[in-house]
XYZ file of C-alpha atoms in Angstrom:
548
model
C -14.488 113.031 16.508
C -11.104 111.882 15.142
C -10.328 115.393 14.030
C -11.160 116.594 17.535
C -8.797 114.038 18.939
C -6.052 115.359 16.694
C -6.464 118.941 17.841
C -6.747 117.942 21.439
C -2.985 118.443 21.963
C -3.025 122.174 20.992
C -6.101 122.614 23.167
C -4.369 121.377 26.269
C -1.199 123.247 25.392
C -3.172 126.502 25.362
C -5.227 125.724 28.455
C -2.592 124.213 30.704
C 0.708 125.178 29.102
C 2.155 121.965 27.747
C -0.342 119.165 28.264
C -0.121 118.059 24.697
C 2.556 115.601 25.713
C -0.004 113.894 27.964
C -2.143 113.085 25.007
C 0.904 111.723 23.229
C 1.259 109.335 26.144
C -2.430 108.488 26.107
C -2.356 107.912 22.385
C 0.683 105.648 22.860
C -1.348 103.466 25.283
C -4.062 103.122 22.666
C -1.630 102.737 19.765
C -2.224 99.014 19.294
C -5.959 99.323 18.943
C -5.570 102.320 16.727
C -3.263 100.488 14.411
C -5.740 97.677 14.098
C -8.477 100.095 13.061
C -9.418 100.181 9.407
C -8.131 103.318 7.755
C -10.282 103.217 4.650
C -12.726 106.002 3.698
C -15.856 105.472 5.916
C -19.099 104.555 4.177
C -21.999 107.051 4.565
C -24.051 104.322 6.395
C -21.245 103.090 8.603
C -21.141 103.147 12.445
C -18.327 105.702 12.297
C -20.360 108.233 10.313
C -23.373 107.699 12.601
C -21.237 108.355 15.666
C -19.703 111.459 14.111
C -23.153 112.851 13.179
C -24.431 112.259 16.686
C -21.456 113.984 18.291
C -21.586 116.886 15.814
C -25.201 117.599 16.627
C -24.787 117.366 20.400
C -21.736 119.656 20.281
C -23.809 122.284 18.516
C -26.717 121.912 20.993
C -29.139 120.317 18.478
C -30.229 117.553 20.865
C -33.544 116.932 19.068
C -31.671 116.140 15.868
C -29.150 114.026 17.787
C -32.064 112.065 19.330
C -32.743 110.485 15.958
C -29.565 108.449 16.499
C -31.106 106.849 19.600
C -33.185 103.719 19.483
C -35.752 104.818 22.046
C -39.040 103.180 23.083
C -42.198 104.942 21.941
C -43.001 105.901 25.555
C -39.604 107.682 25.879
C -40.052 109.683 22.698
C -40.749 113.044 24.448
C -37.577 112.574 26.474
C -35.384 111.683 23.481
C -33.648 115.051 23.303
C -32.911 114.929 27.041
C -31.560 111.431 26.701
C -29.251 112.632 23.850
C -27.874 115.395 26.055
C -27.382 112.960 28.960
C -25.686 110.387 26.750
C -23.262 113.050 25.465
C -22.433 114.043 29.053
C -21.866 110.395 29.990
C -19.615 109.810 27.025
C -17.579 112.946 27.766
C -17.086 111.868 31.339
C -16.547 108.127 31.131
C -15.710 107.227 27.521
C -13.748 109.592 25.340
C -14.173 107.916 21.960
C -11.623 107.907 19.165
C -13.900 107.574 16.156
C -10.964 106.367 14.053
C -11.250 103.043 15.903
C -14.905 102.645 14.986
C -15.651 100.537 11.896
C -15.993 102.559 8.681
C -17.824 99.647 6.943
C -21.503 99.695 6.270
C -22.055 96.387 8.007
C -19.766 97.229 10.936
C -16.953 95.096 12.287
C -17.831 91.503 11.529
C -14.808 90.072 13.365
C -15.609 91.287 16.890
C -17.673 88.220 17.820
C -20.928 90.257 18.014
C -23.950 89.873 15.803
C -23.539 91.516 12.385
C -26.046 94.254 13.202
C -24.394 95.207 16.445
C -21.247 97.377 16.965
C -19.670 97.939 20.384
C -17.689 101.159 20.763
C -16.720 100.887 24.426
C -17.560 99.843 27.971
C -18.342 102.154 30.875
C -17.728 101.248 34.524
C -19.305 103.939 36.708
C -18.540 103.569 40.404
C -19.298 100.098 41.793
C -22.023 99.400 39.289
C -21.732 96.763 36.590
C -19.992 97.378 33.322
C -22.270 98.890 30.721
C -21.443 98.280 27.033
C -22.007 101.223 24.732
C -23.272 99.785 21.457
C -24.716 100.853 18.065
C -27.323 98.778 16.358
C -28.189 98.789 12.666
C -31.665 100.092 11.940
C -33.994 98.868 9.219
C -36.636 101.565 9.828
C -37.252 103.706 6.800
C -36.146 107.367 7.317
C -34.096 106.540 10.407
C -30.301 106.686 10.484
C -28.714 103.386 9.444
C -26.932 103.042 12.795
C -28.278 104.177 16.188
C -27.350 103.728 19.852
C -28.939 100.500 20.977
C -32.012 100.484 23.189
C -30.107 98.839 26.013
C -27.538 101.657 25.937
C -30.295 104.309 25.889
C -32.096 102.649 28.825
C -28.873 102.640 30.854
C -28.160 106.317 30.058
C -30.223 107.809 32.950
C -28.593 105.409 35.398
C -25.070 106.408 34.220
C -26.040 110.063 34.148
C -27.152 109.831 37.786
C -23.585 108.909 38.758
C -22.166 112.166 37.423
C -21.011 114.386 40.235
C -21.803 117.598 38.336
C -25.228 116.753 37.018
C -26.844 119.421 39.190
C -24.550 122.023 37.590
C -25.249 120.754 34.095
C -29.006 120.956 34.683
C -28.895 124.555 35.840
C -26.308 126.026 33.454
C -27.867 127.563 30.351
C -27.613 125.419 27.215
C -25.593 128.148 25.486
C -22.830 127.753 28.096
C -22.795 123.978 27.723
C -21.864 124.050 24.114
C -18.225 123.305 23.223
C -15.943 126.247 22.739
C -12.427 126.315 21.333
C -10.630 122.922 21.482
C -13.719 121.054 22.749
C -13.841 122.698 26.196
C -17.316 123.811 27.167
C -17.937 127.518 27.282
C -18.702 127.508 31.019
C -15.390 125.710 31.583
C -13.598 128.477 29.662
C -15.321 131.054 31.879
C -14.573 129.148 35.073
C -10.947 128.502 34.286
C -9.651 132.120 34.920
C -11.699 132.274 38.107
C -10.253 129.008 39.292
C -6.671 130.204 38.662
C -7.313 133.471 40.472
C -8.821 131.729 43.455
C -5.942 129.262 43.543
C -3.413 132.098 43.404
C -5.065 134.020 46.228
C -5.454 130.933 48.413
C -1.892 129.812 47.650
C -0.495 133.211 48.669
C -2.488 133.307 51.889
C -1.586 129.685 52.795
C 2.072 130.321 52.042
C 2.124 133.469 54.182
C 0.509 131.653 57.146
C 2.888 128.689 56.832
C 5.957 130.954 56.623
C 4.728 132.899 59.655
C 4.523 129.677 61.592
C 7.928 128.596 60.458
C 9.474 131.998 61.306
C 8.517 131.424 64.936
C 10.501 128.209 64.875
C 13.605 129.424 63.049
C 13.937 132.526 65.247
C 14.545 130.316 68.212
C 17.707 128.848 66.645
C 21.081 130.548 66.805
C 21.991 129.792 63.214
C 21.375 131.994 60.182
C 21.118 129.413 57.437
C 17.553 128.413 58.342
C 16.463 132.072 58.119
C 18.100 132.340 54.704
C 16.395 129.156 53.463
C 12.964 130.336 54.589
C 13.494 133.689 52.910
C 14.717 132.254 49.630
C 11.928 129.625 49.456
C 9.082 132.093 49.888
C 8.220 132.264 46.174
C 8.591 128.508 45.464
C 6.391 127.776 48.496
C 3.684 130.118 47.233
C 3.833 128.461 43.789
C 3.568 125.025 45.385
C 0.532 126.071 47.416
C -1.089 127.512 44.301
C -0.531 124.303 42.283
C -1.933 122.214 45.142
C -5.049 124.442 45.226
C -5.495 124.105 41.461
C -5.260 120.305 41.796
C -8.024 120.406 44.411
C -10.246 122.597 42.213
C -9.793 120.735 38.937
C -12.648 118.277 39.590
C -15.095 121.227 39.717
C -14.314 121.955 36.042
C -15.590 118.488 35.125
C -13.107 118.080 32.272
C -13.397 115.131 29.963
C -11.008 112.282 30.727
C -8.045 113.082 28.478
C -8.134 116.765 29.421
C -8.365 115.943 33.127
C -5.478 113.510 32.824
C -3.439 116.087 30.988
C -4.297 118.753 33.586
C -3.000 116.594 36.462
C 0.062 115.707 34.437
C 0.853 119.380 33.870
C 0.363 119.998 37.589
C 2.859 117.239 38.380
C 5.265 118.880 35.904
C 4.663 122.199 37.674
C 5.486 120.661 41.063
C 8.668 119.167 39.577
C 9.658 122.604 38.324
C 8.901 124.180 41.720
C 10.988 121.490 43.395
C 14.010 122.166 41.133
C 13.409 125.925 41.472
C 13.726 125.448 45.257
C 16.979 123.518 44.751
C 18.224 126.390 42.516
C 17.649 128.859 45.319
C 19.095 126.523 47.945
C 22.371 126.491 45.924
C 22.679 130.238 46.614
C 21.944 129.629 50.288
C 24.633 126.941 50.527
C 27.083 129.266 48.773
C 26.399 132.069 51.292
C 26.660 129.699 54.243
C 29.966 128.222 53.092
C 31.337 131.675 52.257
C 30.604 132.842 55.791
C 31.964 129.743 57.495
C 35.223 129.595 59.409
C 36.657 127.179 56.920
C 36.104 129.569 54.020
C 37.575 132.515 55.929
C 40.691 130.527 56.710
C 40.992 129.295 53.064
C 40.506 132.224 50.689
C 41.689 130.120 47.724
C 38.903 127.621 48.233
C 36.418 130.392 48.799
C 37.233 131.788 45.350
C 35.850 128.559 43.874
C 32.362 129.087 45.387
C 31.000 131.379 42.593
C 32.222 128.976 39.897
C 30.946 125.931 41.763
C 27.577 127.620 42.250
C 27.243 128.268 38.492
C 28.301 124.739 37.634
C 25.757 123.310 40.103
C 22.985 125.360 38.521
C 23.923 124.175 35.039
C 23.834 120.595 36.255
C 20.485 121.174 37.973
C 19.002 122.571 34.732
C 20.139 119.446 32.885
C 18.605 117.163 35.536
C 15.381 119.159 35.442
C 15.097 118.793 31.709
C 15.664 115.013 31.887
C 13.135 114.617 34.729
C 10.396 116.664 33.028
C 10.878 114.843 29.698
C 10.692 111.497 31.486
C 7.515 112.597 33.308
C 5.904 113.614 29.975
C 6.604 110.187 28.607
C 9.463 110.914 26.251
C 12.091 108.122 25.807
C 14.739 109.593 27.992
C 16.800 106.383 28.007
C 17.165 106.424 24.270
C 17.915 110.146 24.435
C 20.724 109.543 26.886
C 22.012 106.733 24.722
C 21.956 108.946 21.699
C 23.874 111.556 23.585
C 26.421 108.938 24.524
C 26.872 107.907 20.898
C 27.257 111.517 19.826
C 29.435 112.401 22.782
C 32.657 111.924 20.891
C 31.572 114.110 17.996
C 30.325 116.702 20.499
C 33.624 116.633 22.378
C 35.577 117.142 19.168
C 33.332 119.992 18.114
C 33.433 121.580 21.546
C 37.163 121.496 22.211
C 37.286 125.209 22.869
C 34.295 125.031 25.159
C 35.898 122.273 27.229
C 39.177 124.220 27.261
C 37.425 127.274 28.504
C 35.600 125.255 31.178
C 38.845 123.798 32.502
C 40.357 127.242 32.234
C 37.615 128.519 34.525
C 38.392 125.847 37.120
C 42.095 126.625 36.765
C 41.484 130.309 37.443
C 39.289 129.378 40.418
C 41.884 127.021 41.857
C 44.963 129.163 41.343
C 43.084 132.361 42.238
C 45.111 134.860 40.238
C 42.219 137.319 40.756
C 38.698 137.476 42.088
C 35.561 139.290 40.989
C 36.036 142.958 41.857
C 39.815 142.935 41.686
C 41.721 145.581 39.759
C 44.121 143.809 37.458
C 46.485 144.300 34.507
C 46.367 141.754 31.729
C 49.031 142.241 29.143
C 48.102 145.523 27.402
C 45.098 146.757 29.481
C 44.049 147.295 33.064
C 40.532 147.010 34.479
C 38.239 145.575 37.116
C 37.132 141.984 37.085
C 33.334 141.976 36.663
C 32.595 138.241 36.288
C 34.361 134.905 35.971
C 32.055 132.646 33.959
C 32.242 129.066 32.855
C 33.304 130.075 29.352
C 34.872 133.535 29.643
C 35.719 136.361 32.047
C 34.701 139.987 31.697
C 36.754 143.061 32.645
C 35.662 146.658 32.940
C 38.389 149.007 31.707
C 39.156 152.555 32.911
C 37.365 153.832 29.804
C 34.307 151.879 30.975
C 34.482 149.458 28.090
C 33.921 145.784 28.608
C 36.552 143.273 27.533
C 35.685 139.520 27.334
C 38.442 136.951 27.232
C 37.884 133.141 26.994
C 39.090 131.378 30.114
C 41.242 128.937 28.121
C 43.204 131.769 26.667
C 43.155 133.795 29.858
C 44.828 130.954 31.820
C 47.932 131.291 29.604
C 48.166 135.120 29.719
C 50.319 137.274 31.957
C 48.148 138.432 34.847
C 48.971 141.146 37.326
C 46.645 141.859 40.250
C 46.843 145.304 41.839
C 44.258 144.374 44.429
C 46.538 141.674 45.832
C 49.156 144.280 46.891
C 49.579 144.563 50.645
C 51.282 147.980 50.221
C 52.019 150.484 47.473
C 55.424 151.757 46.341
C 56.556 155.336 45.911
C 59.532 155.399 43.520
C 60.900 158.612 42.086
C 64.109 160.437 41.280
C 64.655 164.099 42.305
C 67.391 166.078 40.517
C 69.013 169.100 42.228
C 70.900 171.855 40.441
C 74.719 171.550 40.103
C 75.115 174.631 42.296
C 74.036 172.512 45.325
C 76.807 172.174 47.881
C 77.679 169.003 49.763
C 76.230 170.469 52.996
C 72.974 171.295 51.244
C 72.834 167.808 49.800
C 73.180 166.302 53.287
C 70.415 168.503 54.603
C 68.122 167.550 51.718
C 68.828 163.788 52.166
C 68.086 163.918 55.868
C 64.988 166.029 55.363
C 63.545 163.757 52.717
C 64.045 160.648 54.843
C 62.569 162.432 57.849
C 59.415 163.288 55.874
C 58.984 159.679 54.792
C 59.498 158.146 58.247
C 57.164 160.621 59.841
C 54.181 159.502 57.801
C 51.818 157.172 59.714
C 51.270 154.853 56.735
C 54.979 154.267 55.990
C 56.372 150.760 56.002
C 59.542 151.481 57.976
C 61.491 148.315 57.058
C 62.604 149.716 53.706
C 63.015 153.471 53.173
C 65.583 154.377 50.533
C 66.836 157.998 50.206
C 70.243 158.018 48.459
C 72.363 160.424 46.413
C 72.608 158.339 43.259
C 74.740 160.012 40.602
C 76.009 163.134 38.824
C 73.605 163.142 35.919
C 73.957 165.187 32.745
C 72.149 168.223 34.111
C 71.387 167.427 37.789
C 72.484 165.798 40.998
C 70.054 162.827 41.242
C 68.559 161.548 44.489
C 66.841 158.131 44.356
C 63.800 157.721 46.581
C 61.925 154.485 47.267
C 59.384 153.805 49.976
C 56.239 151.706 50.604
C 52.976 152.803 52.199
C 50.695 150.353 53.940
C 47.503 150.871 51.941
C 45.654 148.946 49.227
C 43.429 151.797 48.134
C 44.687 153.564 45.019
C 42.851 156.756 45.819
C 44.353 156.927 49.290
C 47.812 156.279 47.861
C 47.411 159.179 45.417
C 46.639 161.517 48.274
C 49.614 160.239 50.291
C 51.981 160.671 47.315
C 50.760 164.207 46.725
C 51.364 165.206 50.321
C 54.785 163.604 50.395
C 55.915 165.374 47.178
C 54.754 168.719 48.544
C 56.788 168.211 51.699
C 59.764 167.211 49.544
C 59.529 170.623 47.809
C 59.508 172.371 51.243
C 62.641 170.436 52.319
C 64.512 171.502 49.176
C 63.491 175.129 49.549
C 64.572 175.197 53.220
C 67.982 173.749 52.284
C 68.582 176.719 49.966
C 68.852 174.773 46.726
C 66.447 174.057 43.794
C 65.230 171.313 41.607
C 67.129 171.071 38.328
C 65.692 171.014 34.869
C 67.328 169.448 31.800
C 70.031 171.664 30.150
C 72.766 171.215 27.495
C 75.963 173.226 26.861
C 77.186 173.511 23.212
C 80.740 174.716 22.441
C 81.133 176.288 18.928
C 84.796 176.626 17.705
C 85.622 179.104 14.792
C 88.955 178.925 12.747
C 90.750 181.498 10.456
C 90.231 180.192 6.926
C 92.794 182.672 5.435
C 95.576 181.668 7.887
C 95.268 178.069 6.984
C 95.325 178.885 3.263
C 98.620 180.858 3.439
C 100.390 178.373 5.606
C 102.507 181.155 7.312
C 101.417 182.949 10.341
C 100.081 181.939 13.595
C 96.656 180.381 13.735
C 94.086 182.344 15.493
C 91.274 180.701 17.324
C 88.212 182.361 18.464
C 86.242 180.603 21.128
C 82.650 181.386 21.315
C 80.831 179.755 24.184
C 77.067 179.702 23.973
C 74.774 178.144 26.502
C 71.554 176.812 25.118
C 68.777 176.265 27.562
């Protein structure tokens, strides 16, 4: 039985997904008595061995053999096997015994105040009836086990069995299904468990749908949108809560033994905690959407930029609170854990300097708002679109579709240029005309270029620059600068293309042309012989060659 107690944690972990911690809590409550138990090797004729033999035979369905461990009256002999089965059911329901606490000595525990031939292993209180002690008595009958359940315990067994709520089920289920399966759960309980979960899931979904339909009628009468968003986001958590409540109502039908039932309800409470925090997780998104759509956020875009970052920070904090709450519910020493974290906080802070730096960098970016998610920016040597601003780093999608990740602490110190923040885009170019252009043609070109710019519907008219700038090396340069009221880069490219085509038409109509770079090289040849003689006129031959 002690070995069964040891493996009880894995059993409940498999069946209910984490109930092993419940047994740790139950074992902690019994820790004092367990520590007082004798840990020596049990004698073959000890009460502990007798109890283990009885439980082993009843678990395997050999009730006739288990009946030999009952001190029954001769008149009850034909019913001994039935009494053994009933006693096993009573013990499973009311008294889950840790055999390690039963005396391993042949004469039993002589310090418990009972007669030397009597060993008490527990007391059962069923309903409003009196307390019934469960005792073993030492037998002196030849061929009988040295320790057997006392006659008083056996005589009270039918009375205790009659208080079991599921006795009708136990009497009609085949014996093969009442035998223990893996981890001490009966086979019929293993078969009923999936059916119970399916029924709970179906009922929870139906109940959730009906409740949400009723609530929809109420929220549609209001003029606000946040209640609709809350009801939509809480659909899945509400279904999960209904399912867990249904499982809690159906657990008694499984007739689990006491520790397993306690662990099952504990896991259900943990599940409800998780559903509660899951609902809060989704409500954070609702709050973010409501604040983003409020008049305050629209009038304060800088504060609105902090909403994604605040939402992420709130979710991280919620996860931490969830972990502490669940650990506390499972019985773990959360206070000592928090104290330990406080002691190690300094070391953690020193080890996580970069993490803290990046976290404050994230808040700095959110407060200063140099860019937002979706903006097209230039950061030192690359340009790209902001994909996400996280608590540790920010990600940028480049024009080559690569992803660049930069820690926020470093990003806060870098040179940032946001193209999305532009309220208008600038056209800046220099057009060079050929040197054959006359002054009249230059005036016509200047007037025509400015006319083209001012005629465009997207032009920002406050600053249009069309000026004859200089006599360049191979052209007469005209400086052009204008702004167009658009933030879309694609639209600006189309505007620029149309404007440049019209510039070409203006130059052609003026009768001149656009220059291209040229150089003129003068090569001078001298008479070598004339210089050598020193008498006679020097002849120079000038050869002019134009290289294009």
